[in-house]
Amino acid sequence: MLKTIKVAEKMLESATVFQVSTIDSLGFPNITALTPLKMDRSLDTIFFYTKHNSATVKNLSNTTNAAIYCFNEDAHTSLMLKGHFLIINPQELDSSWTDYLNGFQKSLNYIDPAILRFTSLAVKVRESGKVSYSDLQD
C-alpha cells in the first residue's frame, strides 16, 4: 500500500490534466479533461476550475460520485482516483484562489466560475504492467 501511495503522490504532483468522469442524467459516464488547481493539491483533495453551467457540474446534481484519471506516457504509469466532488462557489474562498490559476485557466475567463473539490476515497496505480489498489478510507 505504501508504494502505491508514493507513486500516486508523485504522479499527482506532476499531473497537468485529468480526465474527469461524472455520471449524466441517463446514468452514463461523461468524460472531460480538466486542469487541476495547484491549490492544496494532495492525494486526499484536488481542486478543479470550471464553469457552473458545464456538463460536469450539471452531472453532479445526479451523483457526486466520480473518478479522475491521469497518465504518464513516458513512464507507462497511470493513476485513477475514485471519490466525490463538492461544488464550491469561488466567493466562499479567500480571494487569493485566483493566484492558483495557470495561464490556460486564466484565459478561460469564466463569467460564472465554479471550483470543484474532489475528495479521494480509493486509488489505483498501474506501473510497469502491475496494478495496485488502495482504499484511502482505512
GROMACS .gro file of C-alpha atoms in nm:
model
  138
    1MET     CA    1   0.000   0.000   0.000
    2LEU     CA    2   0.279   0.246   0.086
    3LYS     CA    3   0.440   0.208  -0.258
    4THR     CA    4   0.102   0.267  -0.424
    5ILE     CA    5   0.056   0.587  -0.224
    6LYS     CA    6   0.409   0.712  -0.302
    7VAL     CA    7   0.370   0.652  -0.677
    8ALA     CA    8   0.025   0.814  -0.671
    9GLU     CA    9   0.155   1.122  -0.488
   10LYS     CA   10   0.443   1.159  -0.737
   11MET     CA   11   0.205   1.137  -1.032
   12LEU     CA   12  -0.040   1.376  -0.872
   13GLU     CA   13   0.235   1.631  -0.820
   14SER     CA   14   0.330   1.637  -1.189
   15ALA     CA   15  -0.015   1.590  -1.349
   16THR     CA   16  -0.126   1.884  -1.561
   17VAL     CA   17  -0.452   1.740  -1.695
   18PHE     CA   18  -0.701   1.489  -1.557
   19GLN     CA   19  -0.976   1.301  -1.732
   20VAL     CA   20  -1.278   1.355  -1.511
   21SER     CA   21  -1.568   1.111  -1.528
   22THR     CA   22  -1.909   1.201  -1.389
   23ILE     CA   23  -2.247   1.032  -1.440
   24ASP     CA   24  -2.508   1.203  -1.658
   25SER     CA   25  -2.886   1.207  -1.608
   26LEU     CA   26  -2.922   0.886  -1.814
   27GLY     CA   27  -2.671   0.701  -1.594
   28PHE     CA   28  -2.387   0.706  -1.846
   29PRO     CA   29  -2.033   0.829  -1.784
   30ASN     CA   30  -1.942   1.172  -1.914
   31ILE     CA   31  -1.568   1.227  -1.953
   32THR     CA   32  -1.395   1.560  -1.986
   33ALA     CA   33  -1.043   1.692  -1.940
   34LEU     CA   34  -0.985   1.940  -1.658
   35THR     CA   35  -0.668   2.106  -1.536
   36PRO     CA   36  -0.625   2.094  -1.159
   37LEU     CA   37  -0.551   2.399  -0.950
   38LYS     CA   38  -0.222   2.388  -0.762
   39MET     CA   39  -0.419   2.497  -0.453
   40ASP     CA   40  -0.376   2.245  -0.168
   41ARG     CA   41  -0.329   1.955  -0.410
   42SER     CA   42  -0.288   1.625  -0.231
   43LEU     CA   43  -0.393   1.265  -0.265
   44ASP     CA   44  -0.687   1.346  -0.038
   45THR     CA   45  -0.810   1.664  -0.210
   46ILE     CA   46  -0.775   1.811  -0.558
   47PHE     CA   47  -0.937   2.133  -0.681
   48PHE     CA   48  -1.052   2.199  -1.037
   49TYR     CA   49  -1.167   2.516  -1.213
   50THR     CA   50  -1.467   2.507  -1.446
   51LYS     CA   51  -1.793   2.693  -1.506
   52HIS     CA   52  -2.126   2.644  -1.331
   53ASN     CA   53  -2.315   2.558  -1.650
   54SER     CA   54  -2.070   2.285  -1.758
   55ALA     CA   55  -2.190   1.928  -1.809
   56THR     CA   56  -1.958   1.820  -1.527
   57VAL     CA   57  -2.127   2.050  -1.274
   58LYS     CA   58  -2.476   1.959  -1.402
   59ASN     CA   59  -2.393   1.588  -1.366
   60LEU     CA   60  -2.304   1.638  -1.001
   61SER     CA   61  -2.673   1.700  -0.931
   62ASN     CA   62  -2.727   1.331  -1.023
   63THR     CA   63  -2.448   1.198  -0.803
   64THR     CA   64  -2.128   1.339  -0.663
   65ASN     CA   65  -1.952   1.004  -0.723
   66ALA     CA   66  -1.676   1.043  -0.981
   67ALA     CA   67  -1.341   0.916  -1.098
   68ILE     CA   68  -1.039   1.110  -1.216
   69TYR     CA   69  -0.753   0.971  -1.420
   70CYS     CA   70  -0.412   1.082  -1.541
   71PHE     CA   71  -0.118   0.907  -1.701
   72ASN     CA   72   0.250   0.946  -1.772
   73GLU     CA   73   0.311   0.808  -2.118
   74ASP     CA   74   0.692   0.807  -2.086
   75ALA     CA   75   0.684   0.605  -1.764
   76HIS     CA   76   0.389   0.386  -1.875
   77THR     CA   77   0.220   0.472  -1.546
   78SER     CA   78  -0.138   0.574  -1.473
   79LEU     CA   79  -0.331   0.696  -1.172
   80MET     CA   80  -0.703   0.666  -1.111
   81LEU     CA   81  -0.879   0.809  -0.809
   82LYS     CA   82  -1.238   0.731  -0.710
   83GLY     CA   83  -1.421   0.974  -0.488
   84HIS     CA   84  -1.671   1.257  -0.455
   85PHE     CA   85  -1.698   1.612  -0.585
   86LEU     CA   86  -1.824   1.915  -0.397
   87ILE     CA   87  -1.910   2.232  -0.588
   88ILE     CA   88  -1.762   2.540  -0.424
   89ASN     CA   89  -1.867   2.891  -0.511
   90PRO     CA   90  -1.545   3.094  -0.554
   91GLN     CA   91  -1.691   3.368  -0.333
   92GLU     CA   92  -1.669   3.120  -0.044
   93LEU     CA   93  -1.290   3.105  -0.085
   94ASP     CA   94  -1.023   3.354   0.003
   95SER     CA   95  -0.977   3.589  -0.295
   96SER     CA   96  -0.622   3.456  -0.342
   97TRP     CA   97  -0.763   3.142  -0.509
   98THR     CA   98  -0.715   3.317  -0.844
   99ASP     CA   99  -0.338   3.310  -0.781
  100TYR     CA  100  -0.357   2.934  -0.832
  101LEU     CA  101  -0.495   2.960  -1.187
  102ASN     CA  102  -0.247   2.870  -1.459
  103GLY     CA  103  -0.225   3.067  -1.783
  104PHE     CA  104  -0.475   2.846  -1.963
  105GLN     CA  105  -0.728   2.865  -1.680
  106LYS     CA  106  -0.695   3.245  -1.670
  107SER     CA  107  -0.758   3.261  -2.044
  108LEU     CA  108  -1.092   3.081  -1.996
  109ASN     CA  109  -1.214   3.385  -1.801
  110TYR     CA  110  -1.539   3.219  -1.693
  111ILE     CA  111  -1.823   3.460  -1.611
  112ASP     CA  112  -1.973   3.214  -1.362
  113PRO     CA  113  -1.678   3.005  -1.236
  114ALA     CA  114  -1.709   2.701  -1.012
  115ILE     CA  115  -1.440   2.535  -0.809
  116LEU     CA  116  -1.477   2.159  -0.776
  117ARG     CA  117  -1.319   1.991  -0.476
  118PHE     CA  118  -1.250   1.623  -0.534
  119THR     CA  119  -1.211   1.408  -0.224
  120SER     CA  120  -1.040   1.076  -0.292
  121LEU     CA  121  -1.173   0.752  -0.147
  122ALA     CA  122  -0.960   0.500  -0.337
  123VAL     CA  123  -0.651   0.498  -0.557
  124LYS     CA  124  -0.543   0.263  -0.837
  125VAL     CA  125  -0.194   0.281  -0.986
  126ARG     CA  126  -0.071   0.098  -1.294
  127GLU     CA  127   0.309   0.090  -1.307
  128SER     CA  128   0.532  -0.136  -1.515
  129GLY     CA  129   0.234  -0.352  -1.612
  130LYS     CA  130   0.132  -0.411  -1.250
  131VAL     CA  131  -0.182  -0.275  -1.090
  132SER     CA  132  -0.209  -0.182  -0.724
  133TYR     CA  133  -0.516  -0.056  -0.544
  134SER     CA  134  -0.562   0.110  -0.208
  135ASP     CA  135  -0.871   0.217  -0.018
  136LEU     CA  136  -0.788   0.557   0.132
  137GLN     CA  137  -1.063   0.538   0.392
  138ASP     CA  138  -0.891   0.275   0.608
   0.00000   0.00000   0.00000
